[in-house]
PDB file of C-alpha atoms and ligand atoms in Angstrom:
ATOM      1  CA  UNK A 747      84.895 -85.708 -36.053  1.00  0.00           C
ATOM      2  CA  UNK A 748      85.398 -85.820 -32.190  1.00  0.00           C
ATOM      3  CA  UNK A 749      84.625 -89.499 -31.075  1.00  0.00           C
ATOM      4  CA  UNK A 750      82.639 -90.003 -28.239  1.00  0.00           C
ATOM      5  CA  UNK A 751      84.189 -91.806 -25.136  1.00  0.00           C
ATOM      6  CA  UNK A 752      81.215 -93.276 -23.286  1.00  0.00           C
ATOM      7  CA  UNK A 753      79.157 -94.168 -26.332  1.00  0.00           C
ATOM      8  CA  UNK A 754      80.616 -96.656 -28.396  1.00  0.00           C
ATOM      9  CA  UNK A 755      80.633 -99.664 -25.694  1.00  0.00           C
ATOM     10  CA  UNK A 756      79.085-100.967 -22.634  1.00  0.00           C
ATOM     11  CA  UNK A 757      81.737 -99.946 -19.463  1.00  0.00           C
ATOM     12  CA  UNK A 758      84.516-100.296 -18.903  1.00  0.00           C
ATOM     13  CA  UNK A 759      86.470 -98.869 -21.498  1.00  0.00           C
ATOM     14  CA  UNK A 760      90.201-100.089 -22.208  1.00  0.00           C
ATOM     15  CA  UNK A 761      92.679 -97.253 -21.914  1.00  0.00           C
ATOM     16  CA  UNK A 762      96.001 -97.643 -23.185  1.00  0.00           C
ATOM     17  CA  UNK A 763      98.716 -94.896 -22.866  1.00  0.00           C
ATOM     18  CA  UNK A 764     101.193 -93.970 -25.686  1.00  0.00           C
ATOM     19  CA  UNK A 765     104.659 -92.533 -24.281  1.00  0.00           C
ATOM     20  CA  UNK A 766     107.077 -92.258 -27.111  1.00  0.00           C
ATOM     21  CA  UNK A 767     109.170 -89.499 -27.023  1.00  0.00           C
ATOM     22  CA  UNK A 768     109.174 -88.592 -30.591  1.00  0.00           C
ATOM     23  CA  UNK A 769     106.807 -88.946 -33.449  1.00  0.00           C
ATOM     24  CA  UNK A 770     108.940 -92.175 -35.261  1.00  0.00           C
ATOM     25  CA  UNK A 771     108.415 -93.746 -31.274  1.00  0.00           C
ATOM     26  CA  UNK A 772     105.008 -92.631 -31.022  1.00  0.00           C
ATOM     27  CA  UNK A 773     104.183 -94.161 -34.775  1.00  0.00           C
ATOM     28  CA  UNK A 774     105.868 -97.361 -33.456  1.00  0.00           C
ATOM     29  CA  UNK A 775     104.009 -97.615 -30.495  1.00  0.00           C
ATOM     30  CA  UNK A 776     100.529 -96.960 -32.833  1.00  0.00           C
ATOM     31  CA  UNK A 777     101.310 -99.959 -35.137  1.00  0.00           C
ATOM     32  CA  UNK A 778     101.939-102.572 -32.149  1.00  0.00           C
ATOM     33  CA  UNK A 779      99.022-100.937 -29.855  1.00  0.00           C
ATOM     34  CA  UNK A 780      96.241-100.842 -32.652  1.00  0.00           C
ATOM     35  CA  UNK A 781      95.919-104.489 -33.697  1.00  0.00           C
ATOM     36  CA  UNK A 782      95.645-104.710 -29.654  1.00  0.00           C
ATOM     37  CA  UNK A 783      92.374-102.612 -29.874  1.00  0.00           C
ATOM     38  CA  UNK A 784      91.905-100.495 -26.874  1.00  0.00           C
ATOM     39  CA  UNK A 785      88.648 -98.411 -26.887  1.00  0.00           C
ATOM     40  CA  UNK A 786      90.843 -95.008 -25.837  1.00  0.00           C
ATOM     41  CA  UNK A 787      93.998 -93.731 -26.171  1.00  0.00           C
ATOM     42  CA  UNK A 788      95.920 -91.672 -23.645  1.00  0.00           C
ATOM     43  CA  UNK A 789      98.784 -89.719 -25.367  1.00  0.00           C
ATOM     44  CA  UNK A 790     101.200 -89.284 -22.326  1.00  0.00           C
ATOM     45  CA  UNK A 791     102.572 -86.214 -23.827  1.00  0.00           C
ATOM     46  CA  UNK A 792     104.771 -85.260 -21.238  1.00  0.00           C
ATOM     47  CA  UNK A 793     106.682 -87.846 -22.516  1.00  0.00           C
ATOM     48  CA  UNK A 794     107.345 -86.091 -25.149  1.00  0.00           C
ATOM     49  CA  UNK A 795     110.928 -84.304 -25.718  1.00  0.00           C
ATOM     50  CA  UNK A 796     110.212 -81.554 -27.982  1.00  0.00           C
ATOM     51  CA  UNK A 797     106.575 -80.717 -26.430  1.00  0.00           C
ATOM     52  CA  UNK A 798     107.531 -77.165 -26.268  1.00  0.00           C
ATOM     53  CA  UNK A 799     107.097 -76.956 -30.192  1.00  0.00           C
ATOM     54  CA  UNK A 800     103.006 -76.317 -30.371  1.00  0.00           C
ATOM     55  CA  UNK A 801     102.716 -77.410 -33.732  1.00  0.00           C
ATOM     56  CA  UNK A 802     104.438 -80.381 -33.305  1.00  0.00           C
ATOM     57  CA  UNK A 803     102.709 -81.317 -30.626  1.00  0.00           C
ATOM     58  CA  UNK A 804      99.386 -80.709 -32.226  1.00  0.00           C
ATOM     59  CA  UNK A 805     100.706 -82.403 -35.709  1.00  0.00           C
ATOM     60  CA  UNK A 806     101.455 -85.228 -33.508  1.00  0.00           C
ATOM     61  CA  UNK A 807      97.705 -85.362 -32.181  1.00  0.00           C
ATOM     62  CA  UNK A 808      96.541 -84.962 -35.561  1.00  0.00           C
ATOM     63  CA  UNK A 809      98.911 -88.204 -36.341  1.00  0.00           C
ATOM     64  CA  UNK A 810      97.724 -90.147 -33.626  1.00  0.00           C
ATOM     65  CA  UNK A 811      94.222 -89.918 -34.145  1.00  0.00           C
ATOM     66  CA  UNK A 812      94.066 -90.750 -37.990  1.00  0.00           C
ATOM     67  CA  UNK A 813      96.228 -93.826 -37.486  1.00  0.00           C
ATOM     68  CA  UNK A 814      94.408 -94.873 -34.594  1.00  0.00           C
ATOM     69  CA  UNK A 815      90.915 -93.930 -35.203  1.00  0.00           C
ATOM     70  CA  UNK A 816      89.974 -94.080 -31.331  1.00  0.00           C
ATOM     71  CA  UNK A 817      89.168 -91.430 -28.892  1.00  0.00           C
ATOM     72  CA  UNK A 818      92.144 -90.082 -27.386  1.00  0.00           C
ATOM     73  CA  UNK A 819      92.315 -87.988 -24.133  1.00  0.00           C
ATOM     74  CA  UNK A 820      96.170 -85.788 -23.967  1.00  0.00           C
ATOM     75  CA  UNK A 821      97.632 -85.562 -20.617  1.00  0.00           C
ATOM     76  CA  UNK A 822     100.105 -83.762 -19.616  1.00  0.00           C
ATOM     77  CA  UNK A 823     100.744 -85.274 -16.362  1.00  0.00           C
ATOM     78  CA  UNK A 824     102.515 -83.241 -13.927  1.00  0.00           C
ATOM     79  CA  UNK A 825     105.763 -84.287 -12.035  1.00  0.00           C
ATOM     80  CA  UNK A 826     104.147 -84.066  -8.583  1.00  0.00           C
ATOM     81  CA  UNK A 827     101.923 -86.607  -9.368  1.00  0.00           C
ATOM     82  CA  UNK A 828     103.684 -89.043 -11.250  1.00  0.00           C
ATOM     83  CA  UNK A 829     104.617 -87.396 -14.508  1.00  0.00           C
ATOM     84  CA  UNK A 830     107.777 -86.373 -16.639  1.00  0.00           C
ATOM     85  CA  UNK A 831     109.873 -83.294 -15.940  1.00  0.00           C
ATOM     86  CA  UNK A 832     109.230 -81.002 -18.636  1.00  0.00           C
ATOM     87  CA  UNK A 833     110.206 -77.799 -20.250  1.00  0.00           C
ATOM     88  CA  UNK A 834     106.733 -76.332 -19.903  1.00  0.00           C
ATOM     89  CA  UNK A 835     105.787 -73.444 -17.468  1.00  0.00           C
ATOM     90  CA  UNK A 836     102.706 -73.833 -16.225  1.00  0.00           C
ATOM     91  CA  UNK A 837     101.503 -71.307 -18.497  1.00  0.00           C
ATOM     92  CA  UNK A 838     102.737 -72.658 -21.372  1.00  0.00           C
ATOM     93  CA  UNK A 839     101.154 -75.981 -20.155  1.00  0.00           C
ATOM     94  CA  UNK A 840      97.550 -74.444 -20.062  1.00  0.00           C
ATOM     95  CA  UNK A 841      97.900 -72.957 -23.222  1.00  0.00           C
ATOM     96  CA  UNK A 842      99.206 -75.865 -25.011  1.00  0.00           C
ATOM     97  CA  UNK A 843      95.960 -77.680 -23.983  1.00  0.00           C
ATOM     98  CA  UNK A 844      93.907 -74.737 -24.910  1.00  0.00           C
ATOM     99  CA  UNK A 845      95.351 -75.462 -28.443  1.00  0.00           C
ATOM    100  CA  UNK A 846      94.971 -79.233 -28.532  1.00  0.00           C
ATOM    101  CA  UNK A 847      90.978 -78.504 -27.197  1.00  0.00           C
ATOM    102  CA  UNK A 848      90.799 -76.535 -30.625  1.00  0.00           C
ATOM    103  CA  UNK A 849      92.022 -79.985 -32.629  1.00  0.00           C
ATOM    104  CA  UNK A 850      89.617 -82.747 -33.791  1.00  0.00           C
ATOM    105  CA  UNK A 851      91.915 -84.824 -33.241  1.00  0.00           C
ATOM    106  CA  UNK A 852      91.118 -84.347 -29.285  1.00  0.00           C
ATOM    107  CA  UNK A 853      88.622 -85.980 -27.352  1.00  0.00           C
ATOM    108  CA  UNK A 854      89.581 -85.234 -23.912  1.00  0.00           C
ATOM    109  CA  UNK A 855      91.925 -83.565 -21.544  1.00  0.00           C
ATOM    110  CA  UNK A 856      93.023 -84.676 -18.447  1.00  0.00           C
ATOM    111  CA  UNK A 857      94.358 -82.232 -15.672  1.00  0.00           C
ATOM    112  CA  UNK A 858      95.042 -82.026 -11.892  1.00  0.00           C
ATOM    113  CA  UNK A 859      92.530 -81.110  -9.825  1.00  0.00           C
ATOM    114  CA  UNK A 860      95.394 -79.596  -7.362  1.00  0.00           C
ATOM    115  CA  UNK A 861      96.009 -77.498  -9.722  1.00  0.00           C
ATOM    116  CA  UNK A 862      95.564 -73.545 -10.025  1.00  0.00           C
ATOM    117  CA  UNK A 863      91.815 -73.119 -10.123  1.00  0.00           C
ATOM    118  CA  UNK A 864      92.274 -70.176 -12.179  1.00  0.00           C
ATOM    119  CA  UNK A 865      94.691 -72.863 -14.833  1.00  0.00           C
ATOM    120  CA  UNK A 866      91.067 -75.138 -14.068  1.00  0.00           C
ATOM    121  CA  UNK A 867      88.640 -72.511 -14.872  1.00  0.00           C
ATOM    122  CA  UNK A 868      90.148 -71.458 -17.848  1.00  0.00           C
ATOM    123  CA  UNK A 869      90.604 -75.055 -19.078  1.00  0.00           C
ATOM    124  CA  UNK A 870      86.788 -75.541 -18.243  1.00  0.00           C
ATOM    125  CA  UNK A 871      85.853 -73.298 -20.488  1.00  0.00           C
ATOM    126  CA  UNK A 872      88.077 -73.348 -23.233  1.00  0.00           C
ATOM    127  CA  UNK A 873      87.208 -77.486 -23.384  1.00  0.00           C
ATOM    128  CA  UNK A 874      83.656 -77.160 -23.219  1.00  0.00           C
ATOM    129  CA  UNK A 875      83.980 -74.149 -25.803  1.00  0.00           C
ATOM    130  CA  UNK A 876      85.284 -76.720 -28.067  1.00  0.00           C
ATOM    131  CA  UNK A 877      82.772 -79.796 -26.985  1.00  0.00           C
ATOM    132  CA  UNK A 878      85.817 -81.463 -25.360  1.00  0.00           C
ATOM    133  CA  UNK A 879      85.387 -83.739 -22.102  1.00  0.00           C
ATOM    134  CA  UNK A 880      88.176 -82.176 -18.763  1.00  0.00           C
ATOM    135  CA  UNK A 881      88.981 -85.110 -16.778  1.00  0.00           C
ATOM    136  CA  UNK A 882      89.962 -84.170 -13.303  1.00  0.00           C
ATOM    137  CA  UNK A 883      92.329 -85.974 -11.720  1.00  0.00           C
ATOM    138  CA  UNK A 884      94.110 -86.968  -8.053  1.00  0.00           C
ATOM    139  CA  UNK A 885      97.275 -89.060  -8.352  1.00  0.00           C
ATOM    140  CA  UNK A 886      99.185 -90.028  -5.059  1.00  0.00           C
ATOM    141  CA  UNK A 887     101.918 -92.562  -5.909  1.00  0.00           C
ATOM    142  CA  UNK A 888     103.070 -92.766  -2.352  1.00  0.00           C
ATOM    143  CA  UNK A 889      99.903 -93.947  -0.873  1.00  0.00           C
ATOM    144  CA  UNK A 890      96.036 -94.459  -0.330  1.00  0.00           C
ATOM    145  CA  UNK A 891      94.782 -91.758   1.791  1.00  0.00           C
ATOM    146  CA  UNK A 892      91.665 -92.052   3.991  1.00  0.00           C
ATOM    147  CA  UNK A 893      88.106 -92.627   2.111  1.00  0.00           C
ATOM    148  CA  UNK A 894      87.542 -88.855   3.397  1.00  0.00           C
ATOM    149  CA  UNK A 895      90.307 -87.058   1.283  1.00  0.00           C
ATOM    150  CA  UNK A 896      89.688 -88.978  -1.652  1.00  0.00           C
ATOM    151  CA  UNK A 897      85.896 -88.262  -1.997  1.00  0.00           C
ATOM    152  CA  UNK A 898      87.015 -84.917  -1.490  1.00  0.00           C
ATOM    153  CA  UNK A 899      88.990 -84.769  -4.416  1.00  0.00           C
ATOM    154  CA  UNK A 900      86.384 -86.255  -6.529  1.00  0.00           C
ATOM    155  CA  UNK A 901      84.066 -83.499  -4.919  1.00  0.00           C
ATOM    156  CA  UNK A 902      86.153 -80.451  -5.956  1.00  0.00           C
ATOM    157  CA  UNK A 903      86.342 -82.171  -9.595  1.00  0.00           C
ATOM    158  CA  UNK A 904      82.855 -82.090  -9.656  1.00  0.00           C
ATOM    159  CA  UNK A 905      82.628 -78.754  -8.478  1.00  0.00           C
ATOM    160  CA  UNK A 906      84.747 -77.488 -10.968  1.00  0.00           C
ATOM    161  CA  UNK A 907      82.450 -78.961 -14.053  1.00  0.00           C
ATOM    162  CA  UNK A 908      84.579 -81.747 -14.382  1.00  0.00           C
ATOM    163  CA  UNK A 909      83.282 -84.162 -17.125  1.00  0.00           C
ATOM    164  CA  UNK A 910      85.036 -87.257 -15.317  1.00  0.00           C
ATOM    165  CA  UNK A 911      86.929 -87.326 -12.082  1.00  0.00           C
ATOM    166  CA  UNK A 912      89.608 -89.978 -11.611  1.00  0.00           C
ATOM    167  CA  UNK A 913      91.863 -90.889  -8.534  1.00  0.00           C
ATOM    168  CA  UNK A 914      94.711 -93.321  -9.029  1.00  0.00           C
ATOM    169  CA  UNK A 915      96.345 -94.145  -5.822  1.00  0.00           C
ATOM    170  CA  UNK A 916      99.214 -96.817  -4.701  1.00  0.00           C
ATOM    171  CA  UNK A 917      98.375 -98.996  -1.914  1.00  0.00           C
ATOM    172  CA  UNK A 918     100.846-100.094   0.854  1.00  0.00           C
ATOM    173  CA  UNK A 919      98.580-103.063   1.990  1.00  0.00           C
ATOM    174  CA  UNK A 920      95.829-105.405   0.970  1.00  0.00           C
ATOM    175  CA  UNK A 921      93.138-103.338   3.203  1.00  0.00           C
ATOM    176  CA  UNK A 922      93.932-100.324   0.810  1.00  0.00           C
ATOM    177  CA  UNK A 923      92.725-101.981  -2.777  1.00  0.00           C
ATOM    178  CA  UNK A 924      89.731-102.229  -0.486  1.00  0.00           C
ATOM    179  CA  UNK A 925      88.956 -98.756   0.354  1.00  0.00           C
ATOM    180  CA  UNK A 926      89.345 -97.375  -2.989  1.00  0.00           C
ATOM    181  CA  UNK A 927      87.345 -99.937  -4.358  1.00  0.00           C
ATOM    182  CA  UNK A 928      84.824 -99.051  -1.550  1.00  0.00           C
ATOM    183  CA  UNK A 929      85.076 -95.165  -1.884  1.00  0.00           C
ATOM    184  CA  UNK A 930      84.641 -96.108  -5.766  1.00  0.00           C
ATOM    185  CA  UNK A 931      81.368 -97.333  -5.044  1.00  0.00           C
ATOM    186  CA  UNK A 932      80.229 -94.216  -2.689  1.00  0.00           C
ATOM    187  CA  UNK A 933      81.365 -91.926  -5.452  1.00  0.00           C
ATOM    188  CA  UNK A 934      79.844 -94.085  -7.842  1.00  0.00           C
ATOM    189  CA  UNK A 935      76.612 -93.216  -5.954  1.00  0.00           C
ATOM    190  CA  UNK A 936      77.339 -89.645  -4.505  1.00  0.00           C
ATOM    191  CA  UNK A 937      78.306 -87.981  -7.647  1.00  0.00           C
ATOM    192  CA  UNK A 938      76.706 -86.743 -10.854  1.00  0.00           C
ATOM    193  CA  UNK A 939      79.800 -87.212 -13.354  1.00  0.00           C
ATOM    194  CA  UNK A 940      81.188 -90.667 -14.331  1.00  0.00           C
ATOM    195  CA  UNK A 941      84.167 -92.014 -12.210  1.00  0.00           C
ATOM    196  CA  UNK A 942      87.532 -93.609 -13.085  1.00  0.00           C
ATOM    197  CA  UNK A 943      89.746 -95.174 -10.045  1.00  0.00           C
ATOM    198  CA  UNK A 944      92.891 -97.539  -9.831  1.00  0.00           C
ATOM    199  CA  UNK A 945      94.212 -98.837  -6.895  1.00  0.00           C
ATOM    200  CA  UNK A 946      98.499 -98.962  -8.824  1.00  0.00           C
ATOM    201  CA  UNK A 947     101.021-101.237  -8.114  1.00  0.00           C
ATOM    202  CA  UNK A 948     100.870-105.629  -7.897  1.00  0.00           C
ATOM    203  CA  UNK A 949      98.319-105.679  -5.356  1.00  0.00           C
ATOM    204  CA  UNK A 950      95.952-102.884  -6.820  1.00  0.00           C
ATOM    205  CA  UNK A 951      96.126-104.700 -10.085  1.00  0.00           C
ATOM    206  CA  UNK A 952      92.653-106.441  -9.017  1.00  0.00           C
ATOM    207  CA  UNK A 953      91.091-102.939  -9.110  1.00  0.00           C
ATOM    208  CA  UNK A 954      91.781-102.914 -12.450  1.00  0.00           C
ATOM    209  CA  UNK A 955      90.003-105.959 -13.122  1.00  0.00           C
ATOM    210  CA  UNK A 956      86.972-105.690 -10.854  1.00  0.00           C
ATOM    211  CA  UNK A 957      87.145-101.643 -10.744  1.00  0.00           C
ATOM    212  CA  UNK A 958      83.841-101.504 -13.595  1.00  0.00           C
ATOM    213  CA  UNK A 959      81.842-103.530 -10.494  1.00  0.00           C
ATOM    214  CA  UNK A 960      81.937-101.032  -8.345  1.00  0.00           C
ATOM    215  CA  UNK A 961      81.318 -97.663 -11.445  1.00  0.00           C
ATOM    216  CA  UNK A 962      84.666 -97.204 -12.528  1.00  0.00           C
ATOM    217  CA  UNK A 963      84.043 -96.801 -16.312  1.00  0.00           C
ATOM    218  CA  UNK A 964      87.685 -97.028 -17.503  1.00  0.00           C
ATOM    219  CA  UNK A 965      91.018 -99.339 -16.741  1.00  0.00           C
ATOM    220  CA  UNK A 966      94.380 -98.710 -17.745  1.00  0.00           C
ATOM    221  CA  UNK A 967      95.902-101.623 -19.954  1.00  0.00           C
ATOM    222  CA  UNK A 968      99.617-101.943 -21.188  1.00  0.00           C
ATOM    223  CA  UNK A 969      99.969-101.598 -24.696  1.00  0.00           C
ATOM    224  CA  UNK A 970     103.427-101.224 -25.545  1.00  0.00           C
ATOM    225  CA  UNK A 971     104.734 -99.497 -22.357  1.00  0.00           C
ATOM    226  CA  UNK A 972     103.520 -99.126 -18.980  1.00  0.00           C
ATOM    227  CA  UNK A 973     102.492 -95.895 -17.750  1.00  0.00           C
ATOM    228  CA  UNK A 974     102.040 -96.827 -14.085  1.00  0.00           C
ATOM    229  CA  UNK A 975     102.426 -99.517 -11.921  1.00  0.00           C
ATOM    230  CA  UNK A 976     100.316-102.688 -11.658  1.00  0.00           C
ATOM    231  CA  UNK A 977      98.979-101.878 -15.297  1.00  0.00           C
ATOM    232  CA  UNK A 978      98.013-105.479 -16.850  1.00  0.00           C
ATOM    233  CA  UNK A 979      98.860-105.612 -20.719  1.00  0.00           C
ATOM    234  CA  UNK A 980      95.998-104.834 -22.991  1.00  0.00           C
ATOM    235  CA  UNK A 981      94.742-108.971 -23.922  1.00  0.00           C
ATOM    236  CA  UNK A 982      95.165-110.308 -21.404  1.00  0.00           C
ATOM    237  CA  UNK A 983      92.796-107.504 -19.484  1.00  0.00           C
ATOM    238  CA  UNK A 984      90.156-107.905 -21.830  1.00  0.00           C
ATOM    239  CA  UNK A 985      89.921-111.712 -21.583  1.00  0.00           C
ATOM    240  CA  UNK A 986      89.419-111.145 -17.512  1.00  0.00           C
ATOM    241  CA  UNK A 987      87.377-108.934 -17.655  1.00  0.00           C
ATOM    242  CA  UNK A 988      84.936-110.493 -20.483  1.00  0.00           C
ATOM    243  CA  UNK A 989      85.155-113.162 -17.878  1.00  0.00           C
ATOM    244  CA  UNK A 990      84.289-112.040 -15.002  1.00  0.00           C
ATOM    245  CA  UNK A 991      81.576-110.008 -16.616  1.00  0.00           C
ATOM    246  CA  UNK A 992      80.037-112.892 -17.968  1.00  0.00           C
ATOM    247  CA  UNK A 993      79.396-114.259 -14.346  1.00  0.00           C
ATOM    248  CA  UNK A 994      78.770-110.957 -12.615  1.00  0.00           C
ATOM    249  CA  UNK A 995      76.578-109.685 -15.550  1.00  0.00           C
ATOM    250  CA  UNK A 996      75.517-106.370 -15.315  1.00  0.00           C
ATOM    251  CA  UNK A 997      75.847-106.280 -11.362  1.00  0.00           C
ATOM    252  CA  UNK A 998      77.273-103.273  -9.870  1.00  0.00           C
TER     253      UNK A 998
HETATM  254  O1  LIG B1536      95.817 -91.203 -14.466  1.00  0.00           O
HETATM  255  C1  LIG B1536      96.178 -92.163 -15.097  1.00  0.00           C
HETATM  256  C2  LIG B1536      96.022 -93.507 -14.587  1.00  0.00           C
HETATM  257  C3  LIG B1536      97.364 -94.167 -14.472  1.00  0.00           C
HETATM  258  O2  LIG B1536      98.115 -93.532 -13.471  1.00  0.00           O
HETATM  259  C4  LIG B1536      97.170 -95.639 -14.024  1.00  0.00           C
HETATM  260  O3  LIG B1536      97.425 -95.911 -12.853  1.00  0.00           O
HETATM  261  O4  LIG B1536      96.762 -96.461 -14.845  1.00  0.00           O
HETATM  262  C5  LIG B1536      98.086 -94.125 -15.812  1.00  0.00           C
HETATM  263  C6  LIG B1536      98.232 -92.703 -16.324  1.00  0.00           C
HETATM  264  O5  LIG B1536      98.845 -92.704 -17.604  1.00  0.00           O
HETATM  265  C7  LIG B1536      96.889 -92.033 -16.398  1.00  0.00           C
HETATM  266  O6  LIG B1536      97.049 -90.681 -16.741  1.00  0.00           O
END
């Protein structure tokens, strides 16, 4: 059965990503992430080496999921916005996530919103065929553009049927964390779909604590490895942020 991300628990939910590169690194990463207990897991599959074997990669997914019992959303993060180089055209890419939509074992995908819309559309439909969440997503690990662009990426995920639209962006001063946290909250009201958002790096590492405050429903947490910068490991995460909902309460 396909778990439900946005059911099981009150916001936000703790992501943590897996990035072995094989299945014995991925099964390692499972037994010291699990006793952690995220809500989600991300399989980072594009850190994976043989990825261009379908049925490994899907065996994998199978693999993750009954060890870890959790919803998992696959991404296969491209290398012009932040991921690993891989031996995927992107073709091969949309198919592969065609095929893990078709596995139980799959909760979610997560794709760029830049994109082909045509690679977008298909995945749209394909994931919805198969009652599986698209996540949307705008990564820009150089900096934090204006409040402008970044709505209008969460816009055109929107537009597309997105399920989720999430924008991860690095900040080069203080005065950044602050406008994504601020464009968090206009998207927060603006749109229909549910938002994620991280402000990356040491500075933006607050977003990921006070990020649920203003309707960001999910934070990245280190589990074994980091997956981007300014992640805070999984425990210690969870303790701020049980703490600083107890004061805020339900304010957002
Ligand atoms: O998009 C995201 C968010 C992220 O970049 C972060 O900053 O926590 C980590 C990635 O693994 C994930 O796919």
């Amino acid at each position: 059965m396909t778990m439900d991300i946005f059911t099981h628990k009150k916001p936000p939910y703790i992501c943590t990503s897996l990035t072995g590169k094989n299945k014995e690194e991925i099964r390692d990463e499972l037994n010291t992430v699990i006793p952690k207990q995220p809500d989600v897991i991300e399989w980072r599959a594009d850190f994976l080496k043989d990825i261009h074997h379908v049925n490994y990669v899907l065996m994998i997914a199978e693999e993750i999921s009954s060890i870890s019992n959790k919803p998992m959303i696959v991404t296969i993060r491209s290398e012009r916005e932040g991921g690993q180089k891989i031996s995927l055209t992107e073709d091969e890419k949309v198919h592969l996530l065609s095929e893990l939509c078709k596995s139980p074992a799959v909760n979610s995908i997560d794709f760029e919103v830049s994109n082909d819309p045509e690679h977008i559309k298909e995945l749209r439909r394909i994931s919805k065929s198969h009652n599986k969440k698209l996540i949307l997503s705008y990564h820009n690990f150089d900096f934090t553009p204006e409040n402008e662009t970044i709505m209008q990426q969460a816009i055109k995920s929107e537009s597309y049927g997105a399920d989720i639209a999430k924008v991860a962006v690095m900040p080069e001063h203080k005065d950044d964390v602050l406008l994504l946290l601020n464009v968090t909250k206009e998207m927060d009201d603006d749109l229909r779909i549910p938002i994620i958002t991280m402000s990356m790096g040491d500075i933006g590492s607050l977003s990921r604590i006070v990020g649920w405050a203003y309707g960001s429903i999910m934070t990245f947490g280190i589990g074994v490895q980091r997956s981007a910068p300014g992640q805070i490991p999984i425990d210690k995460l969870k303790q701020i942020i049980e703490m600083t909902q107890e004061t805020v309460g339900d304010w957002k």
